[in-house]
């Protein structure tokens, strides 16, 4: 039955056109913003997960910066420790040369005093951003170690993240390699022999300390590499959940544009159908 009061075909065509237009608008928004899920209304579950991961990414970015600062601090101390090992080796050479009777012990002692002062200067200067891992007091506030933020550990999707630190202990060359107070001055072979035993002990302390700082530097570097890769992986995860697949969106846009044209044509035909009733009255 054909009615001039109710055009069922036009209503169906109009609903189809509205649906196509809505889908076309959504596709255009996805392409223009690059986001398939840009707000909670698009997909609440995916949006919530992505925002949680975005906050973690921001946290790990800050952690990466903290690791860079920590790595630089330890690297400065490590370089200072290695330089001290070299200076102690030079002092040892001077003390060995003083084991003979027919040498000028006073001049040798003067050279040793100069190098001992240089060792003390290196210890005092081996600081980065106010932290000195060669000193007894790392930060001037009584700390004996340096804590470097290394990770955020989250238990469960809604759990509170817990910060994790890498602790780097001071090697305390300030107290353990105090040449001015603990290295025997000499003017004869006997005292020189005592100084040789003492410098061997200082060398052992310096070598062990430099090795420890080298290990800490490598650990911070490894953690920094891990955090960088983890951050990249998390970014790719968020991207796969929320970003628009541009190839798919382009194909869908083309299909919707075609559907829109057909829906407009269908609505035009449906609107023209009542006019055919006029033929019955001629």
PDB file of C-alpha atoms in Angstrom:
ATOM      1  CA  UNK A   1       0.000   0.000   0.000  1.00  0.00           C
ATOM      2  CA  UNK A   2       1.192   3.434  -0.928  1.00  0.00           C
ATOM      3  CA  UNK A   3       0.386   6.295   1.442  1.00  0.00           C
ATOM      4  CA  UNK A   4       0.740  10.000   0.835  1.00  0.00           C
ATOM      5  CA  UNK A   5       0.779  10.616   4.594  1.00  0.00           C
ATOM      6  CA  UNK A   6       3.594   8.248   5.578  1.00  0.00           C
ATOM      7  CA  UNK A   7       6.601   7.607   3.330  1.00  0.00           C
ATOM      8  CA  UNK A   8       8.174   4.480   4.821  1.00  0.00           C
ATOM      9  CA  UNK A   9      10.853   4.324   2.152  1.00  0.00           C
ATOM     10  CA  UNK A  10      11.962   7.889   2.835  1.00  0.00           C
ATOM     11  CA  UNK A  11      12.163   7.266   6.580  1.00  0.00           C
ATOM     12  CA  UNK A  12      14.349   4.192   6.060  1.00  0.00           C
ATOM     13  CA  UNK A  13      16.545   6.065   3.568  1.00  0.00           C
ATOM     14  CA  UNK A  14      16.859   9.008   5.971  1.00  0.00           C
ATOM     15  CA  UNK A  15      17.889   6.756   8.859  1.00  0.00           C
ATOM     16  CA  UNK A  16      20.454   5.084   6.637  1.00  0.00           C
ATOM     17  CA  UNK A  17      21.824   8.460   5.520  1.00  0.00           C
ATOM     18  CA  UNK A  18      22.087   9.671   9.131  1.00  0.00           C
ATOM     19  CA  UNK A  19      23.941   6.504  10.149  1.00  0.00           C
ATOM     20  CA  UNK A  20      26.350   6.855   7.231  1.00  0.00           C
ATOM     21  CA  UNK A  21      26.924  10.520   8.058  1.00  0.00           C
ATOM     22  CA  UNK A  22      27.683   9.665  11.701  1.00  0.00           C
ATOM     23  CA  UNK A  23      30.185   6.993  10.646  1.00  0.00           C
ATOM     24  CA  UNK A  24      31.706   9.362   8.086  1.00  0.00           C
ATOM     25  CA  UNK A  25      32.175  12.069  10.752  1.00  0.00           C
ATOM     26  CA  UNK A  26      33.834   9.547  13.071  1.00  0.00           C
ATOM     27  CA  UNK A  27      36.184   8.406  10.294  1.00  0.00           C
ATOM     28  CA  UNK A  28      37.085  12.003   9.436  1.00  0.00           C
ATOM     29  CA  UNK A  29      37.817  12.729  13.109  1.00  0.00           C
ATOM     30  CA  UNK A  30      40.057   9.676  13.376  1.00  0.00           C
ATOM     31  CA  UNK A  31      42.022  10.773  10.332  1.00  0.00           C
ATOM     32  CA  UNK A  32      42.317  14.417  11.351  1.00  0.00           C
ATOM     33  CA  UNK A  33      43.358  13.676  14.963  1.00  0.00           C
ATOM     34  CA  UNK A  34      45.285  10.468  14.319  1.00  0.00           C
ATOM     35  CA  UNK A  35      43.458   8.914  17.278  1.00  0.00           C
ATOM     36  CA  UNK A  36      41.044   6.021  17.092  1.00  0.00           C
ATOM     37  CA  UNK A  37      40.363   6.418  20.826  1.00  0.00           C
ATOM     38  CA  UNK A  38      40.752  10.077  21.683  1.00  0.00           C
ATOM     39  CA  UNK A  39      38.267  10.359  24.525  1.00  0.00           C
ATOM     40  CA  UNK A  40      36.502   8.154  27.046  1.00  0.00           C
ATOM     41  CA  UNK A  41      33.351   8.196  24.917  1.00  0.00           C
ATOM     42  CA  UNK A  42      35.176   6.450  22.073  1.00  0.00           C
ATOM     43  CA  UNK A  43      36.092   3.396  24.171  1.00  0.00           C
ATOM     44  CA  UNK A  44      36.073   3.856  27.934  1.00  0.00           C
ATOM     45  CA  UNK A  45      38.090   0.735  28.797  1.00  0.00           C
ATOM     46  CA  UNK A  46      40.850   1.337  26.257  1.00  0.00           C
ATOM     47  CA  UNK A  47      40.975   5.051  27.095  1.00  0.00           C
ATOM     48  CA  UNK A  48      41.415   4.306  30.822  1.00  0.00           C
ATOM     49  CA  UNK A  49      44.227   1.828  30.144  1.00  0.00           C
ATOM     50  CA  UNK A  50      45.979   4.232  27.782  1.00  0.00           C
ATOM     51  CA  UNK A  51      45.833   7.085  30.284  1.00  0.00           C
ATOM     52  CA  UNK A  52      47.318   4.893  33.010  1.00  0.00           C
ATOM     53  CA  UNK A  53      50.105   3.878  30.658  1.00  0.00           C
ATOM     54  CA  UNK A  54      50.637   7.512  29.613  1.00  0.00           C
ATOM     55  CA  UNK A  55      51.178   8.445  33.256  1.00  0.00           C
ATOM     56  CA  UNK A  56      53.675   5.594  33.631  1.00  0.00           C
ATOM     57  CA  UNK A  57      55.484   6.729  30.485  1.00  0.00           C
ATOM     58  CA  UNK A  58      55.803  10.222  31.960  1.00  0.00           C
ATOM     59  CA  UNK A  59      57.171   8.665  35.142  1.00  0.00           C
ATOM     60  CA  UNK A  60      59.729   6.568  33.295  1.00  0.00           C
ATOM     61  CA  UNK A  61      60.807   9.609  31.289  1.00  0.00           C
ATOM     62  CA  UNK A  62      61.603  11.354  34.574  1.00  0.00           C
ATOM     63  CA  UNK A  63      63.379   8.204  35.780  1.00  0.00           C
ATOM     64  CA  UNK A  64      65.522   8.219  32.655  1.00  0.00           C
ATOM     65  CA  UNK A  65      66.619  11.767  33.452  1.00  0.00           C
ATOM     66  CA  UNK A  66      67.367  10.762  37.052  1.00  0.00           C
ATOM     67  CA  UNK A  67      69.484   7.866  35.822  1.00  0.00           C
ATOM     68  CA  UNK A  68      71.436  10.190  33.532  1.00  0.00           C
ATOM     69  CA  UNK A  69      72.232  12.478  36.477  1.00  0.00           C
ATOM     70  CA  UNK A  70      73.154   9.522  38.684  1.00  0.00           C
ATOM     71  CA  UNK A  71      75.316   8.011  35.973  1.00  0.00           C
ATOM     72  CA  UNK A  72      77.136  11.319  35.504  1.00  0.00           C
ATOM     73  CA  UNK A  73      77.699  11.623  39.259  1.00  0.00           C
ATOM     74  CA  UNK A  74      79.194   8.142  39.519  1.00  0.00           C
ATOM     75  CA  UNK A  75      81.212   8.631  36.326  1.00  0.00           C
ATOM     76  CA  UNK A  76      82.841  11.760  37.776  1.00  0.00           C
ATOM     77  CA  UNK A  77      83.720   9.892  40.971  1.00  0.00           C
ATOM     78  CA  UNK A  78      85.001   6.928  38.939  1.00  0.00           C
ATOM     79  CA  UNK A  79      87.242   9.170  36.850  1.00  0.00           C
ATOM     80  CA  UNK A  80      88.570  10.755  40.035  1.00  0.00           C
ATOM     81  CA  UNK A  81      89.231   7.348  41.602  1.00  0.00           C
ATOM     82  CA  UNK A  82      91.156   6.157  38.549  1.00  0.00           C
ATOM     83  CA  UNK A  83      93.233   9.349  38.597  1.00  0.00           C
ATOM     84  CA  UNK A  84      93.985   8.774  42.272  1.00  0.00           C
ATOM     85  CA  UNK A  85      95.191   5.250  41.494  1.00  0.00           C
ATOM     86  CA  UNK A  86      97.615   6.755  38.984  1.00  0.00           C
ATOM     87  CA  UNK A  87      98.888   9.305  41.513  1.00  0.00           C
ATOM     88  CA  UNK A  88      99.334   6.660  44.200  1.00  0.00           C
ATOM     89  CA  UNK A  89     101.277   4.563  41.705  1.00  0.00           C
ATOM     90  CA  UNK A  90     103.542   7.525  41.056  1.00  0.00           C
ATOM     91  CA  UNK A  91     104.010   8.003  44.810  1.00  0.00           C
ATOM     92  CA  UNK A  92     104.856   4.323  45.136  1.00  0.00           C
ATOM     93  CA  UNK A  93     107.541   4.706  42.456  1.00  0.00           C
ATOM     94  CA  UNK A  94     109.050   7.603  44.426  1.00  0.00           C
ATOM     95  CA  UNK A  95     109.008   5.618  47.659  1.00  0.00           C
ATOM     96  CA  UNK A  96     110.647   2.643  45.959  1.00  0.00           C
ATOM     97  CA  UNK A  97     113.394   4.937  44.706  1.00  0.00           C
ATOM     98  CA  UNK A  98     113.907   6.092  48.310  1.00  0.00           C
ATOM     99  CA  UNK A  99     114.843   2.595  49.432  1.00  0.00           C
ATOM    100  CA  UNK A 100     118.492   3.359  48.557  1.00  0.00           C
ATOM    101  CA  UNK A 101     120.840   5.162  50.922  1.00  0.00           C
ATOM    102  CA  UNK A 102     122.483   7.329  48.287  1.00  0.00           C
ATOM    103  CA  UNK A 103     119.424   9.377  47.278  1.00  0.00           C
ATOM    104  CA  UNK A 104     118.103  12.727  48.411  1.00  0.00           C
ATOM    105  CA  UNK A 105     115.249  11.648  50.670  1.00  0.00           C
ATOM    106  CA  UNK A 106     114.197  15.224  51.310  1.00  0.00           C
ATOM    107  CA  UNK A 107     113.577  15.986  47.654  1.00  0.00           C
ATOM    108  CA  UNK A 108     111.737  12.718  47.165  1.00  0.00           C
ATOM    109  CA  UNK A 109     109.566  13.514  50.182  1.00  0.00           C
ATOM    110  CA  UNK A 110     108.801  16.951  48.749  1.00  0.00           C
ATOM    111  CA  UNK A 111     107.609  15.336  45.500  1.00  0.00           C
ATOM    112  CA  UNK A 112     105.480  12.916  47.476  1.00  0.00           C
ATOM    113  CA  UNK A 113     103.946  15.756  49.489  1.00  0.00           C
ATOM    114  CA  UNK A 114     103.015  17.552  46.277  1.00  0.00           C
ATOM    115  CA  UNK A 115     101.346  14.438  44.844  1.00  0.00           C
ATOM    116  CA  UNK A 116      99.590  13.763  48.160  1.00  0.00           C
ATOM    117  CA  UNK A 117      98.156  17.285  48.020  1.00  0.00           C
ATOM    118  CA  UNK A 118      97.005  16.588  44.466  1.00  0.00           C
ATOM    119  CA  UNK A 119      95.256  13.411  45.627  1.00  0.00           C
ATOM    120  CA  UNK A 120      93.414  15.406  48.295  1.00  0.00           C
ATOM    121  CA  UNK A 121      92.429  18.006  45.690  1.00  0.00           C
ATOM    122  CA  UNK A 122      91.042  15.313  43.385  1.00  0.00           C
ATOM    123  CA  UNK A 123      88.957  13.865  46.216  1.00  0.00           C
ATOM    124  CA  UNK A 124      87.534  17.279  47.048  1.00  0.00           C
ATOM    125  CA  UNK A 125      86.784  18.173  43.417  1.00  0.00           C
ATOM    126  CA  UNK A 126      85.238  14.868  42.275  1.00  0.00           C
ATOM    127  CA  UNK A 127      81.645  16.031  42.790  1.00  0.00           C
ATOM    128  CA  UNK A 128      78.719  16.432  40.423  1.00  0.00           C
ATOM    129  CA  UNK A 129      75.691  18.531  41.287  1.00  0.00           C
ATOM    130  CA  UNK A 130      76.786  18.656  44.927  1.00  0.00           C
ATOM    131  CA  UNK A 131      77.308  14.887  45.347  1.00  0.00           C
ATOM    132  CA  UNK A 132      80.796  13.477  45.960  1.00  0.00           C
ATOM    133  CA  UNK A 133      81.168   9.702  46.186  1.00  0.00           C
ATOM    134  CA  UNK A 134      84.850   9.989  47.134  1.00  0.00           C
ATOM    135  CA  UNK A 135      84.033  11.945  50.280  1.00  0.00           C
ATOM    136  CA  UNK A 136      82.845  10.734  53.671  1.00  0.00           C
ATOM    137  CA  UNK A 137      79.733  12.910  53.441  1.00  0.00           C
ATOM    138  CA  UNK A 138      78.251  12.400  49.983  1.00  0.00           C
ATOM    139  CA  UNK A 139      75.880  15.367  49.859  1.00  0.00           C
ATOM    140  CA  UNK A 140      76.921  17.601  52.730  1.00  0.00           C
ATOM    141  CA  UNK A 141      74.030  16.336  54.855  1.00  0.00           C
ATOM    142  CA  UNK A 142      75.692  13.308  56.402  1.00  0.00           C
ATOM    143  CA  UNK A 143      74.688  10.778  53.711  1.00  0.00           C
ATOM    144  CA  UNK A 144      77.004   7.826  53.127  1.00  0.00           C
ATOM    145  CA  UNK A 145      75.373   6.776  49.866  1.00  0.00           C
ATOM    146  CA  UNK A 146      73.612   8.139  46.803  1.00  0.00           C
ATOM    147  CA  UNK A 147      70.129   6.893  45.928  1.00  0.00           C
ATOM    148  CA  UNK A 148      69.279   6.966  42.214  1.00  0.00           C
ATOM    149  CA  UNK A 149      65.640   6.509  41.179  1.00  0.00           C
ATOM    150  CA  UNK A 150      65.705   3.482  38.869  1.00  0.00           C
ATOM    151  CA  UNK A 151      62.162   2.204  38.310  1.00  0.00           C
ATOM    152  CA  UNK A 152      58.459   2.332  39.145  1.00  0.00           C
ATOM    153  CA  UNK A 153      56.942  -1.015  40.069  1.00  0.00           C
ATOM    154  CA  UNK A 154      53.155  -1.276  39.700  1.00  0.00           C
ATOM    155  CA  UNK A 155      51.285  -4.323  41.013  1.00  0.00           C
ATOM    156  CA  UNK A 156      48.086  -4.778  39.040  1.00  0.00           C
ATOM    157  CA  UNK A 157      46.399  -2.370  36.658  1.00  0.00           C
ATOM    158  CA  UNK A 158      45.161  -0.114  39.460  1.00  0.00           C
ATOM    159  CA  UNK A 159      47.962  -0.627  41.973  1.00  0.00           C
ATOM    160  CA  UNK A 160      49.981   2.264  43.344  1.00  0.00           C
ATOM    161  CA  UNK A 161      53.434   2.427  41.699  1.00  0.00           C
ATOM    162  CA  UNK A 162      56.356   1.954  44.087  1.00  0.00           C
ATOM    163  CA  UNK A 163      59.658   3.729  43.338  1.00  0.00           C
ATOM    164  CA  UNK A 164      62.818   1.598  43.303  1.00  0.00           C
ATOM    165  CA  UNK A 165      66.292   3.029  43.818  1.00  0.00           C
ATOM    166  CA  UNK A 166      69.815   1.939  43.001  1.00  0.00           C
ATOM    167  CA  UNK A 167      72.044   2.744  45.980  1.00  0.00           C
ATOM    168  CA  UNK A 168      75.637   3.747  45.301  1.00  0.00           C
ATOM    169  CA  UNK A 169      77.810   3.780  48.437  1.00  0.00           C
ATOM    170  CA  UNK A 170      80.627   6.233  48.930  1.00  0.00           C
ATOM    171  CA  UNK A 171      84.130   4.750  48.692  1.00  0.00           C
ATOM    172  CA  UNK A 172      85.189   7.363  51.284  1.00  0.00           C
ATOM    173  CA  UNK A 173      88.665   8.109  49.980  1.00  0.00           C
ATOM    174  CA  UNK A 174      88.530  11.229  52.133  1.00  0.00           C
ATOM    175  CA  UNK A 175      88.995   9.100  55.277  1.00  0.00           C
ATOM    176  CA  UNK A 176      90.606   5.980  53.818  1.00  0.00           C
ATOM    177  CA  UNK A 177      93.258   7.711  51.698  1.00  0.00           C
ATOM    178  CA  UNK A 178      94.360  10.518  54.003  1.00  0.00           C
ATOM    179  CA  UNK A 179      97.990  10.674  52.921  1.00  0.00           C
ATOM    180  CA  UNK A 180      98.743  13.845  54.864  1.00  0.00           C
ATOM    181  CA  UNK A 181      97.933  12.126  58.165  1.00  0.00           C
ATOM    182  CA  UNK A 182      98.606   8.453  57.544  1.00  0.00           C
ATOM    183  CA  UNK A 183     101.565   8.205  55.164  1.00  0.00           C
ATOM    184  CA  UNK A 184     104.905   8.214  56.952  1.00  0.00           C
ATOM    185  CA  UNK A 185     107.294  10.999  56.015  1.00  0.00           C
ATOM    186  CA  UNK A 186     110.869   9.821  55.683  1.00  0.00           C
ATOM    187  CA  UNK A 187     114.432  11.021  55.704  1.00  0.00           C
ATOM    188  CA  UNK A 188     116.031   7.562  55.771  1.00  0.00           C
ATOM    189  CA  UNK A 189     115.664   4.072  54.340  1.00  0.00           C
ATOM    190  CA  UNK A 190     113.921   2.656  57.396  1.00  0.00           C
ATOM    191  CA  UNK A 191     111.081   5.151  57.288  1.00  0.00           C
ATOM    192  CA  UNK A 192     110.881   4.758  53.510  1.00  0.00           C
ATOM    193  CA  UNK A 193     110.302   1.016  53.990  1.00  0.00           C
ATOM    194  CA  UNK A 194     107.405   1.794  56.331  1.00  0.00           C
ATOM    195  CA  UNK A 195     105.965   4.249  53.801  1.00  0.00           C
ATOM    196  CA  UNK A 196     106.151   1.568  51.100  1.00  0.00           C
ATOM    197  CA  UNK A 197     103.976  -0.779  53.148  1.00  0.00           C
ATOM    198  CA  UNK A 198     101.496   2.026  53.786  1.00  0.00           C
ATOM    199  CA  UNK A 199     101.260   3.106  50.145  1.00  0.00           C
ATOM    200  CA  UNK A 200     100.506  -0.493  49.169  1.00  0.00           C
ATOM    201  CA  UNK A 201      97.515  -0.404  51.489  1.00  0.00           C
ATOM    202  CA  UNK A 202      96.345   2.908  50.041  1.00  0.00           C
ATOM    203  CA  UNK A 203      96.685   1.514  46.515  1.00  0.00           C
ATOM    204  CA  UNK A 204      94.561  -1.488  47.412  1.00  0.00           C
ATOM    205  CA  UNK A 205      91.848   0.781  48.813  1.00  0.00           C
ATOM    206  CA  UNK A 206      91.978   3.031  45.737  1.00  0.00           C
ATOM    207  CA  UNK A 207      91.853   0.144  43.258  1.00  0.00           C
ATOM    208  CA  UNK A 208      88.965  -1.549  45.065  1.00  0.00           C
ATOM    209  CA  UNK A 209      87.075   1.749  45.252  1.00  0.00           C
ATOM    210  CA  UNK A 210      87.614   2.531  41.572  1.00  0.00           C
ATOM    211  CA  UNK A 211      86.449  -0.973  40.637  1.00  0.00           C
ATOM    212  CA  UNK A 212      83.291  -0.567  42.759  1.00  0.00           C
ATOM    213  CA  UNK A 213      82.479   2.768  41.136  1.00  0.00           C
ATOM    214  CA  UNK A 214      83.072   1.270  37.691  1.00  0.00           C
ATOM    215  CA  UNK A 215      80.578  -1.513  38.485  1.00  0.00           C
ATOM    216  CA  UNK A 216      78.030   1.041  39.700  1.00  0.00           C
ATOM    217  CA  UNK A 217      78.485   3.076  36.520  1.00  0.00           C
ATOM    218  CA  UNK A 218      77.866  -0.011  34.363  1.00  0.00           C
ATOM    219  CA  UNK A 219      74.779  -0.896  36.396  1.00  0.00           C
ATOM    220  CA  UNK A 220      73.292   2.572  35.961  1.00  0.00           C
ATOM    221  CA  UNK A 221      74.039   2.476  32.237  1.00  0.00           C
ATOM    222  CA  UNK A 222      72.306  -0.892  31.899  1.00  0.00           C
ATOM    223  CA  UNK A 223      69.292   0.364  33.859  1.00  0.00           C
ATOM    224  CA  UNK A 224      69.166   3.479  31.698  1.00  0.00           C
ATOM    225  CA  UNK A 225      69.147   1.348  28.536  1.00  0.00           C
ATOM    226  CA  UNK A 226      66.400  -0.843  29.984  1.00  0.00           C
ATOM    227  CA  UNK A 227      64.211   2.132  30.976  1.00  0.00           C
ATOM    228  CA  UNK A 228      64.663   3.661  27.517  1.00  0.00           C
ATOM    229  CA  UNK A 229      63.600   0.441  25.782  1.00  0.00           C
ATOM    230  CA  UNK A 230      60.740  -0.062  28.237  1.00  0.00           C
ATOM    231  CA  UNK A 231      59.450   3.462  27.599  1.00  0.00           C
ATOM    232  CA  UNK A 232      59.577   2.898  23.830  1.00  0.00           C
ATOM    233  CA  UNK A 233      57.676  -0.396  24.218  1.00  0.00           C
ATOM    234  CA  UNK A 234      55.004   1.269  26.353  1.00  0.00           C
ATOM    235  CA  UNK A 235      54.617   4.062  23.791  1.00  0.00           C
ATOM    236  CA  UNK A 236      54.156   1.481  21.039  1.00  0.00           C
ATOM    237  CA  UNK A 237      51.589  -0.319  23.216  1.00  0.00           C
ATOM    238  CA  UNK A 238      49.559   2.852  23.738  1.00  0.00           C
ATOM    239  CA  UNK A 239      49.849   3.638  20.039  1.00  0.00           C
ATOM    240  CA  UNK A 240      48.515   0.231  19.017  1.00  0.00           C
ATOM    241  CA  UNK A 241      45.494   0.718  21.289  1.00  0.00           C
ATOM    242  CA  UNK A 242      44.580   4.323  20.509  1.00  0.00           C
ATOM    243  CA  UNK A 243      46.158   5.500  17.251  1.00  0.00           C
ATOM    244  CA  UNK A 244      44.332   5.413  13.945  1.00  0.00           C
ATOM    245  CA  UNK A 245      45.298   2.815  11.367  1.00  0.00           C
ATOM    246  CA  UNK A 246      45.571   5.325   8.533  1.00  0.00           C
ATOM    247  CA  UNK A 247      45.391   2.757   5.711  1.00  0.00           C
ATOM    248  CA  UNK A 248      42.245   1.209   7.167  1.00  0.00           C
ATOM    249  CA  UNK A 249      40.718   4.620   7.907  1.00  0.00           C
ATOM    250  CA  UNK A 250      41.392   5.797   4.353  1.00  0.00           C
ATOM    251  CA  UNK A 251      39.667   2.760   2.875  1.00  0.00           C
ATOM    252  CA  UNK A 252      36.743   3.144   5.289  1.00  0.00           C
ATOM    253  CA  UNK A 253      36.415   6.855   4.449  1.00  0.00           C
ATOM    254  CA  UNK A 254      36.230   6.095   0.738  1.00  0.00           C
ATOM    255  CA  UNK A 255      33.590   3.414   1.326  1.00  0.00           C
ATOM    256  CA  UNK A 256      31.517   5.717   3.535  1.00  0.00           C
ATOM    257  CA  UNK A 257      31.664   8.523   0.981  1.00  0.00           C
ATOM    258  CA  UNK A 258      30.294   6.098  -1.611  1.00  0.00           C
ATOM    259  CA  UNK A 259      27.606   4.932   0.836  1.00  0.00           C
ATOM    260  CA  UNK A 260      26.702   8.558   1.510  1.00  0.00           C
ATOM    261  CA  UNK A 261      26.203   9.254  -2.180  1.00  0.00           C
ATOM    262  CA  UNK A 262      24.043   6.145  -2.550  1.00  0.00           C
ATOM    263  CA  UNK A 263      22.036   7.012   0.576  1.00  0.00           C
ATOM    264  CA  UNK A 264      21.357  10.524  -0.768  1.00  0.00           C
ATOM    265  CA  UNK A 265      20.267   9.006  -4.079  1.00  0.00           C
ATOM    266  CA  UNK A 266      18.049   6.492  -2.277  1.00  0.00           C
ATOM    267  CA  UNK A 267      16.428   9.247  -0.207  1.00  0.00           C
ATOM    268  CA  UNK A 268      15.829  11.275  -3.343  1.00  0.00           C
ATOM    269  CA  UNK A 269      14.106   8.315  -4.996  1.00  0.00           C
ATOM    270  CA  UNK A 270      12.019   7.618  -1.886  1.00  0.00           C
ATOM    271  CA  UNK A 271      10.923  11.265  -1.678  1.00  0.00           C
ATOM    272  CA  UNK A 272       9.858  11.150  -5.313  1.00  0.00           C
ATOM    273  CA  UNK A 273       7.762   8.002  -4.921  1.00  0.00           C
ATOM    274  CA  UNK A 274       4.515   9.803  -3.831  1.00  0.00           C
ATOM    275  CA  UNK A 275       4.587  11.821  -7.025  1.00  0.00           C
ATOM    276  CA  UNK A 276       3.850   8.619  -8.971  1.00  0.00           C
ATOM    277  CA  UNK A 277       0.419   8.560  -7.268  1.00  0.00           C
ATOM    278  CA  UNK A 278      -0.519  11.588  -9.364  1.00  0.00           C
ATOM    279  CA  UNK A 279      -0.469   9.368 -12.431  1.00  0.00           C
ATOM    280  CA  UNK A 280      -3.483   7.511 -11.048  1.00  0.00           C
ATOM    281  CA  UNK A 281      -5.614  10.677 -11.109  1.00  0.00           C
ATOM    282  CA  UNK A 282      -5.017  11.712 -14.687  1.00  0.00           C
TER     283      UNK A 282
END
